[in-house]
Coordinates of C-alpha atoms in Angstrom, one line a residue:
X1 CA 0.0 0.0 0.0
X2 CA 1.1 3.4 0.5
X3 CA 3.5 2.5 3.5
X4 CA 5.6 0.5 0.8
X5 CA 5.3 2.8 -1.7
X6 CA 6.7 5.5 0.7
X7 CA 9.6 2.8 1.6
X8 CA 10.6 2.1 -1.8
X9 CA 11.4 6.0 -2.4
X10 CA 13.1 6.4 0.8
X11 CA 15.6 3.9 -0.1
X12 CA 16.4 5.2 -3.9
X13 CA 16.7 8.2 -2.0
X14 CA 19.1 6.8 0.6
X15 CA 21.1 5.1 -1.9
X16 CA 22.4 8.0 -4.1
X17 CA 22.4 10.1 -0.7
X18 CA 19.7 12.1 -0.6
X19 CA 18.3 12.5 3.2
X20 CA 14.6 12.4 3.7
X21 CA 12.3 14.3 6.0
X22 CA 9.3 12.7 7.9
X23 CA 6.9 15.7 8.2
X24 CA 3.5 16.0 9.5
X25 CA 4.5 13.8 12.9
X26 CA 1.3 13.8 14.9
X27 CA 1.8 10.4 17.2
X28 CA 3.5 7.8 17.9
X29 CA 1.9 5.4 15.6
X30 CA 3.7 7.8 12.8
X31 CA 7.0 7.6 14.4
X32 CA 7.0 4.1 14.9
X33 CA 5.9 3.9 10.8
X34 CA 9.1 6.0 10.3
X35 CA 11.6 4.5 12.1
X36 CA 10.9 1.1 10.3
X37 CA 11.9 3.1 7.1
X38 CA 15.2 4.1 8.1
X39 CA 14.3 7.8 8.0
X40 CA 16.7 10.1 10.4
X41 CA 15.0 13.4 9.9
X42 CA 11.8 13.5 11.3
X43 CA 9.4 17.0 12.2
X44 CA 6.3 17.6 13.7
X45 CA 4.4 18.8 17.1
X46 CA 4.4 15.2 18.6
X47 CA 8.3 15.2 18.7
X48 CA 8.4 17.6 21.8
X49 CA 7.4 15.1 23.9
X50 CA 9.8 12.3 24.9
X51 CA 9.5 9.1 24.2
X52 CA 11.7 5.8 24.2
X53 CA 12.7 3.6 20.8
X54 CA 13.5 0.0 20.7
X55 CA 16.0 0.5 17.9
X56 CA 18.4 2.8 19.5
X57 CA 18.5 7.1 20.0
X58 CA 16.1 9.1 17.7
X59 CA 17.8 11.8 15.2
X60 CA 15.1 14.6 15.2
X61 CA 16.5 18.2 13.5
X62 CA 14.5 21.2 13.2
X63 CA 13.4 22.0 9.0
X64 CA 12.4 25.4 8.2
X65 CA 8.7 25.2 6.7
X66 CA 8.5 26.1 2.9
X67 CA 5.9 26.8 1.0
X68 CA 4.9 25.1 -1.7
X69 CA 3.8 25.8 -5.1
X70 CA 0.4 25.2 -6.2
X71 CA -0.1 22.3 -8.2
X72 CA -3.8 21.3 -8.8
X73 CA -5.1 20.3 -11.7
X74 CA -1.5 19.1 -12.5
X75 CA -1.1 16.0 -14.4
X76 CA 0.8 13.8 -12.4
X77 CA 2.3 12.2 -14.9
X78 CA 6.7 11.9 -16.0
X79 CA 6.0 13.6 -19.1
X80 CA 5.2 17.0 -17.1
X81 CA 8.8 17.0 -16.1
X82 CA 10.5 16.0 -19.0
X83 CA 14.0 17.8 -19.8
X84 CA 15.0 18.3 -23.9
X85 CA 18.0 16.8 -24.1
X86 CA 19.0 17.0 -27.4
X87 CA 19.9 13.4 -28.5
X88 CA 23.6 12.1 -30.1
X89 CA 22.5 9.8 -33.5
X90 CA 23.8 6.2 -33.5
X91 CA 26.7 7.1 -36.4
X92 CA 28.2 10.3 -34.7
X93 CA 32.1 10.0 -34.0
X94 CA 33.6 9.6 -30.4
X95 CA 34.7 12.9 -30.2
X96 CA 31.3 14.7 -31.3
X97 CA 30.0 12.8 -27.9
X98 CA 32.8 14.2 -26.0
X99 CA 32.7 17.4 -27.1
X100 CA 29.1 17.7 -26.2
X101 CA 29.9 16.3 -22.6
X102 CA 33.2 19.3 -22.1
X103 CA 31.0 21.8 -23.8
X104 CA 27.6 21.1 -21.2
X105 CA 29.2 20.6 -17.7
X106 CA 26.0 20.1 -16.4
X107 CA 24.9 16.8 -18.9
X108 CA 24.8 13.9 -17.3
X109 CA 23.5 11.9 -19.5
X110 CA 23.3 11.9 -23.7
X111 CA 20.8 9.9 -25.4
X112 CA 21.9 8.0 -28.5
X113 CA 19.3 7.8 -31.3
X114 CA 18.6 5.9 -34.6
X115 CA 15.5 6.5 -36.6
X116 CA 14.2 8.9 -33.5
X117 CA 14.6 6.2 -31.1
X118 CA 16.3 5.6 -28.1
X119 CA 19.3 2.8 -28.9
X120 CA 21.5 3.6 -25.8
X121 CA 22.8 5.9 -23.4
X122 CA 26.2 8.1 -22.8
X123 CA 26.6 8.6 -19.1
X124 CA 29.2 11.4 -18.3
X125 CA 30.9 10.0 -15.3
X126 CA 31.5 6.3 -17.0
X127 CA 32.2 8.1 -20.1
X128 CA 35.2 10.0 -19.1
X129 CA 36.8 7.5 -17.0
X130 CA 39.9 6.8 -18.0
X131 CA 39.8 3.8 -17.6
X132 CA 36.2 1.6 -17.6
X133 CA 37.2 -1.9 -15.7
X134 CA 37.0 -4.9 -18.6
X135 CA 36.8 -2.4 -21.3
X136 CA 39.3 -0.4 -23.8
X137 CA 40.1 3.3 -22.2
X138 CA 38.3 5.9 -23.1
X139 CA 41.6 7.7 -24.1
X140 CA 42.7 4.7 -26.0
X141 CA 39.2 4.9 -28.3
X142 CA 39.8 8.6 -28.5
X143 CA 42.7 8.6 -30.1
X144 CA 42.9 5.2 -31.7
X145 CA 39.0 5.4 -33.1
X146 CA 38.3 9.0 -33.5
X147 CA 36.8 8.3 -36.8
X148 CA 34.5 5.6 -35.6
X149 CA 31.1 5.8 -34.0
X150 CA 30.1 5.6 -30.6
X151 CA 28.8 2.3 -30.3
X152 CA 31.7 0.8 -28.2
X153 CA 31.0 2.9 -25.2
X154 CA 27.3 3.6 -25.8
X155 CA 25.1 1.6 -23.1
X156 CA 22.1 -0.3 -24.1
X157 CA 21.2 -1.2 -20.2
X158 CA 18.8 2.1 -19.9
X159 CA 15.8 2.2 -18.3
X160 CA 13.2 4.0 -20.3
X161 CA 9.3 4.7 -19.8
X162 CA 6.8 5.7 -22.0
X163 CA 5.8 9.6 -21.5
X164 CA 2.0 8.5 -19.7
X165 CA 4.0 7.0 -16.5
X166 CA 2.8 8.1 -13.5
X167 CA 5.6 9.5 -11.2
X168 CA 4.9 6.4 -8.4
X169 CA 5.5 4.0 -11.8
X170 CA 9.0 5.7 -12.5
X171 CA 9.9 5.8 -8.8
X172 CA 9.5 1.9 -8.4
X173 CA 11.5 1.5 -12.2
X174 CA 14.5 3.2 -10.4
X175 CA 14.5 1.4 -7.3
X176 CA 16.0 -2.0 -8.6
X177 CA 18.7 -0.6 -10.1
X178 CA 22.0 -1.7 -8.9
X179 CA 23.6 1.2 -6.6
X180 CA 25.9 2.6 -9.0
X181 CA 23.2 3.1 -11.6
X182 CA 20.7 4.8 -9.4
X183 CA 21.5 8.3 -10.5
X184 CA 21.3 7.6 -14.2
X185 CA 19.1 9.8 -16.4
X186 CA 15.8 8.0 -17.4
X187 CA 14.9 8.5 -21.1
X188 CA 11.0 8.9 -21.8
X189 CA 9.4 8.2 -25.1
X190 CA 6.2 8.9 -26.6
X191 CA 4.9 6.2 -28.9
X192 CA 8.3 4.6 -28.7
X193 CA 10.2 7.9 -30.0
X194 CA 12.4 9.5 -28.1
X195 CA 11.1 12.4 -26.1
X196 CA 13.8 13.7 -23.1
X197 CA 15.0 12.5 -20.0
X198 CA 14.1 12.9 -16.3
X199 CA 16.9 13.3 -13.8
X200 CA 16.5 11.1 -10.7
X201 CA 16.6 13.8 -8.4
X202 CA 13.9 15.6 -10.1
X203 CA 11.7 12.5 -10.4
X204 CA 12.3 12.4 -6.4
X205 CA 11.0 16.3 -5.8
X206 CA 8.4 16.0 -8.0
X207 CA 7.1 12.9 -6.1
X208 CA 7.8 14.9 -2.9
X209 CA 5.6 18.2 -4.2
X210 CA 2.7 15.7 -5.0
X211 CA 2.6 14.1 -1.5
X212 CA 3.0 17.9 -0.2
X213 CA 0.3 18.9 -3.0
X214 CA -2.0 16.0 -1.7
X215 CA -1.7 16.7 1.8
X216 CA -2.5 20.2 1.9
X217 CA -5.7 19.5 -0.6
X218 CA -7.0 16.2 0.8
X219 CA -9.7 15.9 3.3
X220 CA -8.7 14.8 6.5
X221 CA -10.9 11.9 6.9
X222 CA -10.8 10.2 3.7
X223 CA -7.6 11.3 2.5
X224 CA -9.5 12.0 -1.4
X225 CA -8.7 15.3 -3.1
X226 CA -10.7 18.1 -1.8
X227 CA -12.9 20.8 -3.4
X228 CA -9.5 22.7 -4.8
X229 CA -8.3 20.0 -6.5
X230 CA -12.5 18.5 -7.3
X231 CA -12.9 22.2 -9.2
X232 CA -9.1 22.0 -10.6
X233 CA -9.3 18.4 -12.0
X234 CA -12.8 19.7 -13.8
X235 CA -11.6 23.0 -15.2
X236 CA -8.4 20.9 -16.7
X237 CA -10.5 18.1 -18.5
X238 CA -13.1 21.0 -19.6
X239 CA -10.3 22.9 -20.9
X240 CA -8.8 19.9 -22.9
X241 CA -12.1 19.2 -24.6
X242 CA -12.0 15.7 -22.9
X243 CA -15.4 13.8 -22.7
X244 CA -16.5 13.0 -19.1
X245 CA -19.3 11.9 -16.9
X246 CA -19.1 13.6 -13.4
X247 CA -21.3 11.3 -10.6
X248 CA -22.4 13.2 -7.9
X249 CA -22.7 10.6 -4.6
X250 CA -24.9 12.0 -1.2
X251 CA -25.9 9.5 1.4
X252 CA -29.3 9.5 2.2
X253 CA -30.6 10.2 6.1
X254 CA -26.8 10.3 7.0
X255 CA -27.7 13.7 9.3
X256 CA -30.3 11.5 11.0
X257 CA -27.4 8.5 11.3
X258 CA -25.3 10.5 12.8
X259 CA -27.6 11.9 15.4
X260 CA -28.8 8.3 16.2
X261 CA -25.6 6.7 16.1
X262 CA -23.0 9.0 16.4
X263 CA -20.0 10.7 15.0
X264 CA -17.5 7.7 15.2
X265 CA -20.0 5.5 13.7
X266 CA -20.8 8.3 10.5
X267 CA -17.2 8.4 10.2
X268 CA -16.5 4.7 9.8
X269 CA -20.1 5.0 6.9
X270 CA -17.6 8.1 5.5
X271 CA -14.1 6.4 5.1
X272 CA -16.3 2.6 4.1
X273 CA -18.0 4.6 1.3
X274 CA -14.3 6.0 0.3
X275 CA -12.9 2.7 -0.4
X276 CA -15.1 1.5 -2.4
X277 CA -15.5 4.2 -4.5
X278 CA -11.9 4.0 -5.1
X279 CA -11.6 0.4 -5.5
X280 CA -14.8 0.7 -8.6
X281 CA -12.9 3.5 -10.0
X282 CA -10.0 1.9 -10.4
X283 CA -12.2 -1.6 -11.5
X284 CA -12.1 0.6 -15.3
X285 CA -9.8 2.6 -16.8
X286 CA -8.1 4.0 -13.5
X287 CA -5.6 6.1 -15.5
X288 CA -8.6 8.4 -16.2
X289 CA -10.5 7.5 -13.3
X290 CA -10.9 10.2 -10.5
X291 CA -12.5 10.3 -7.3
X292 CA -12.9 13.6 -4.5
X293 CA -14.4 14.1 -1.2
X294 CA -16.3 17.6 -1.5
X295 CA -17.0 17.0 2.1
X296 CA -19.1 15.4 4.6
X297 CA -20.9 12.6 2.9
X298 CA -21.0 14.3 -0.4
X299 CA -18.3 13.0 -3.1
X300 CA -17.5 12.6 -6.7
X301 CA -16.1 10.0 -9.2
X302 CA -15.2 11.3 -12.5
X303 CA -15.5 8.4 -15.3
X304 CA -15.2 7.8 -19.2
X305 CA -19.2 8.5 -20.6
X306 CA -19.7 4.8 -21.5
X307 CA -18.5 3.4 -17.4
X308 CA -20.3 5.6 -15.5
X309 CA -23.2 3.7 -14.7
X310 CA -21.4 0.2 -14.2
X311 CA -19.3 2.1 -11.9
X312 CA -22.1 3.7 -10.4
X313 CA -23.7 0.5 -9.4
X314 CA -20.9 -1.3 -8.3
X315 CA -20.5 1.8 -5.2
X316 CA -24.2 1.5 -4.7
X317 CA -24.3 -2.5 -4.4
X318 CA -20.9 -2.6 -2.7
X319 CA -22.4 0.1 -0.3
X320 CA -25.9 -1.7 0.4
X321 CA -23.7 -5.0 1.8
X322 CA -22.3 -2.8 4.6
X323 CA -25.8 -2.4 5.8
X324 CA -25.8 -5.0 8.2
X325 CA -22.0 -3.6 9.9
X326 CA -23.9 0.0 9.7
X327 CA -26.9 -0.7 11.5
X328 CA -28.1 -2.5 14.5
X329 CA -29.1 -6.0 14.0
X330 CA -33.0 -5.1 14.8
X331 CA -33.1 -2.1 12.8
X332 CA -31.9 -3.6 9.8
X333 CA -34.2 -6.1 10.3
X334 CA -37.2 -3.8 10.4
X335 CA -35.6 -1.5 7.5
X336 CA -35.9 1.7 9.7
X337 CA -35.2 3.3 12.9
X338 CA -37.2 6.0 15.1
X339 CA -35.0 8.7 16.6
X340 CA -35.9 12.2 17.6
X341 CA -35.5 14.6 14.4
X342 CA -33.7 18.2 14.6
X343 CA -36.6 19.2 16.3
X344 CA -36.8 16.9 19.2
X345 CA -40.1 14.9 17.6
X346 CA -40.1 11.2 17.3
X347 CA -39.3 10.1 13.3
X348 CA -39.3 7.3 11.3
X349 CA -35.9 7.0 9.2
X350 CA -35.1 4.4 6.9
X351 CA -32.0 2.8 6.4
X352 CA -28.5 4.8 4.9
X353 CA -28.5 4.7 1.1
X354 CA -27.3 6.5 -1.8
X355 CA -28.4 8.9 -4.2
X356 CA -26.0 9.3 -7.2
X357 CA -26.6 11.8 -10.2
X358 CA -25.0 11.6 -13.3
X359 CA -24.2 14.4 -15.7
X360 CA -22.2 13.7 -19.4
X361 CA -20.3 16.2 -20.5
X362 CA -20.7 14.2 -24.0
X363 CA -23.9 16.1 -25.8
X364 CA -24.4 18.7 -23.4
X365 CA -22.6 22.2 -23.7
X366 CA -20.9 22.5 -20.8
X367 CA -18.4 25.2 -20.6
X368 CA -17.3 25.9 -16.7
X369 CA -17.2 24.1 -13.3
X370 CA -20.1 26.3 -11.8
X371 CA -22.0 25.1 -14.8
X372 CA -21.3 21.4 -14.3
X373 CA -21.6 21.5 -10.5
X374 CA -25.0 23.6 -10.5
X375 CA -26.1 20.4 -13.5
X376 CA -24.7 17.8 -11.1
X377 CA -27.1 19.1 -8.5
X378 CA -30.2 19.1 -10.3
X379 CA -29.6 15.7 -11.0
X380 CA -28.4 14.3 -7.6
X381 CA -31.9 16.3 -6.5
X382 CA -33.6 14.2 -8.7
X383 CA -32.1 10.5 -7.7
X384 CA -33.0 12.0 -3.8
X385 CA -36.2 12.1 -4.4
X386 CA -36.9 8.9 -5.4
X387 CA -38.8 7.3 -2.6
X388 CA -37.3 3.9 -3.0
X389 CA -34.4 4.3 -1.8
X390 CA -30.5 4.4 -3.2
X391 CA -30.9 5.4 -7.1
X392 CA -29.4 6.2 -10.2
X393 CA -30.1 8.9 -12.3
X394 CA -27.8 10.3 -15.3
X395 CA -28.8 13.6 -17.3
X396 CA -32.4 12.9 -15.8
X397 CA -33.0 9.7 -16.3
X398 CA -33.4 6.8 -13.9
X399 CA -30.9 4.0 -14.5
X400 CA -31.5 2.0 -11.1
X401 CA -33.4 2.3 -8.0
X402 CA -32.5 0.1 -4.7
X403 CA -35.4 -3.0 -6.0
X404 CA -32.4 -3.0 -9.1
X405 CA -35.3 -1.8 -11.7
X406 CA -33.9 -0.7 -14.4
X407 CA -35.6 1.6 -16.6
X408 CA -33.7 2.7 -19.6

């Protein structure tokens, strides 16, 4: 899960020496998680108190608090963080390579091309060795080869990713590199032509800014992007022309639950109806999937046009067989439970269910968030007040109630 995820970065980072800072340390719990990464730098309020460690004295040092730069709406993706590096073709001379290395102090790595793909890498520091263990000198090729091309030092052990990778996908790429390769330039393609590379360390803050990005945005309980990056993730696929259902999801009686059963018990409905909105997002097409917690038990999953009802039935049957862990064992029996309403009277409330409205950007004009969100209302209004319980309804029309009538 995320916890090895987070591990596997600390240790590319460890291995080509870059220190990494815990932040954010509100507990134990999180200095515990830390600790069994190997991570030395740790900050947060919960380090002023003292505690004791099984695995020897705790490291802490104090880190000055940056700010950030805004990233929502950014496409998380390697491509977004792609340098040019203008590539060396397969037949150019030894000393065309070299020159480009003493001319560019700061080139680490130069990308060797035939037909506009990637064939092999030149990495600087290997490249102007002297002398390369169980090869010819570089100095020997220079002067005895000049002429020739650069195949005999080229490497054809590169990694390289296609320009869609997400940043997470790059990150675990590096990691199994042997230690002396970790800081090697990764080259990125697009449709299997050469595009740029990505420095390690730049993969590694980019990586670092998301998690920064997330954190800021995210809602506290579910962890799920916020209204910042809901409206930001909207405005970008609106402003790219791309086709999109947005499904609006609102548990039904959920004030009433909470009163009845209390906070904890809403919270665990909040978090349960998370995961498996994530997990049916990322059941189809999970690159393009995307899922947000506008807040308290409203949410949003954006889909392809042609998914968005599968997925919306999958939440809404997943949901309906965590009735049972919801509710006590008598009042899902019955089907309802009485509780005093917001103004102290006795009322008859029926079970938690979902209401989930569906608008498609595909056939209708939609040109701005306020425009889509004031849309997604009217609709999600619509599946409310359906009597039967949980329902379906997209652009108006009623695609499922809870007795799983369809009526297309």
């Amino acid at each position: 899960g995320h916890f090895n995820h987070a591990h596997r970065i600390v240790r590319v980072c460890q291995k080509i020496g870059i220190k990494f800072i815990a932040k954010g340390i509100a507990q134990e719990e999180d200095i515990e998680n830390v600790l069994h990464m190997d991570i030395e730098l740790l900050q947060g309020d919960h380090l002023d108190q003292s505690f004791s460690f099984s695995r020897g004295e705790l490291s802490t040092t104090s880190v000055s608090q940056r700010e950030t730069g805004n990233a929502h709406g950014e496409a998380f993706v390697i491509d977004t963080i792609v340098s040019r590096v203008e590539p060396i073709h397969l037949s150019a001379s030894i000393v065309s390579a070299f020159k480009r290395f003493t001319q560019d102090q700061f080139l680490w790595g130069l990308p060797v091309v035939s037909d506009k793909r990637i064939v092999g890498m030149l990495h600087r520091k290997r490249f102007l060795e002297k002398d390369v263990p169980g090869r010819r000198s570089y100095r020997y090729l220079l002067h005895s080869h000049k002429d020739k091309d650069i195949v005999q030092l080229m490497e054809t052990n590169l990694l390289s990713v296609e320009a869609n990778t997400t940043l997470e996908e790059g990150a675990e790429k590096v990691q199994p590199r042997k230690t002396e390769f970790l800081s090697d330039d990764i080259c990125v393609t697009k449709n299997g032509k050469y595009l740029g590379t990505v420095a390690v360390h730049a993969l590694l803050d980019a990586i670092v800014k998301k998690s920064l990005t997330y954190t800021k945005g995210s809602n506290p309980l579910t962890g799920l992007p916020g209204n910042g990056f809901i409206q930001s993730e909207i405005n970008k696929r609106l402003s790219h022309g791309v086709q999109f259902d947005l499904c609006y999801i609102d548990i039904n009686y959920f004030k009433s639950y909470n009163d009845h059963y209390g906070f904890a018990n809403g919270d665990v409905v909040i978090k349960t109806l998370a995961c498996i909105m994530k997990e049916a997002a990322h059941s189809q097409s999970p690159d393009f999937n995307f899922v947000g917690h506008i807040g308290g038990d409203d949410f949003i999953v954006i889909t392809r046009p042609e998914i968005s009802v599968p997925v919306s039935k999958r939440i809404l049957l997943k949901f309906e067989e965590h009735l049972p862990e919801f509710h006590d064992t008598e009042d899902y029996r019955k089907g309802f439970y009485i509780t005093n309403n917001r103004i102290g009277e006795k009322e008859r409330f029926s079970l938690l269910s979902l209401s989930i409205g569906i608008v498609s950007t595909a056939g209708n004009r939609i040109q701005s968030y306020a425009q889509l969100a004031s849309l997604a209302a009217e609709v999600k209004k619509t599946a409310k007040a359906i009597s039967t319980g949980s329902a379906i309804v997209r652009n108006k029309r009623i695609m499922m109630n809870r007795n799983k009538r369809f009526i297309v």
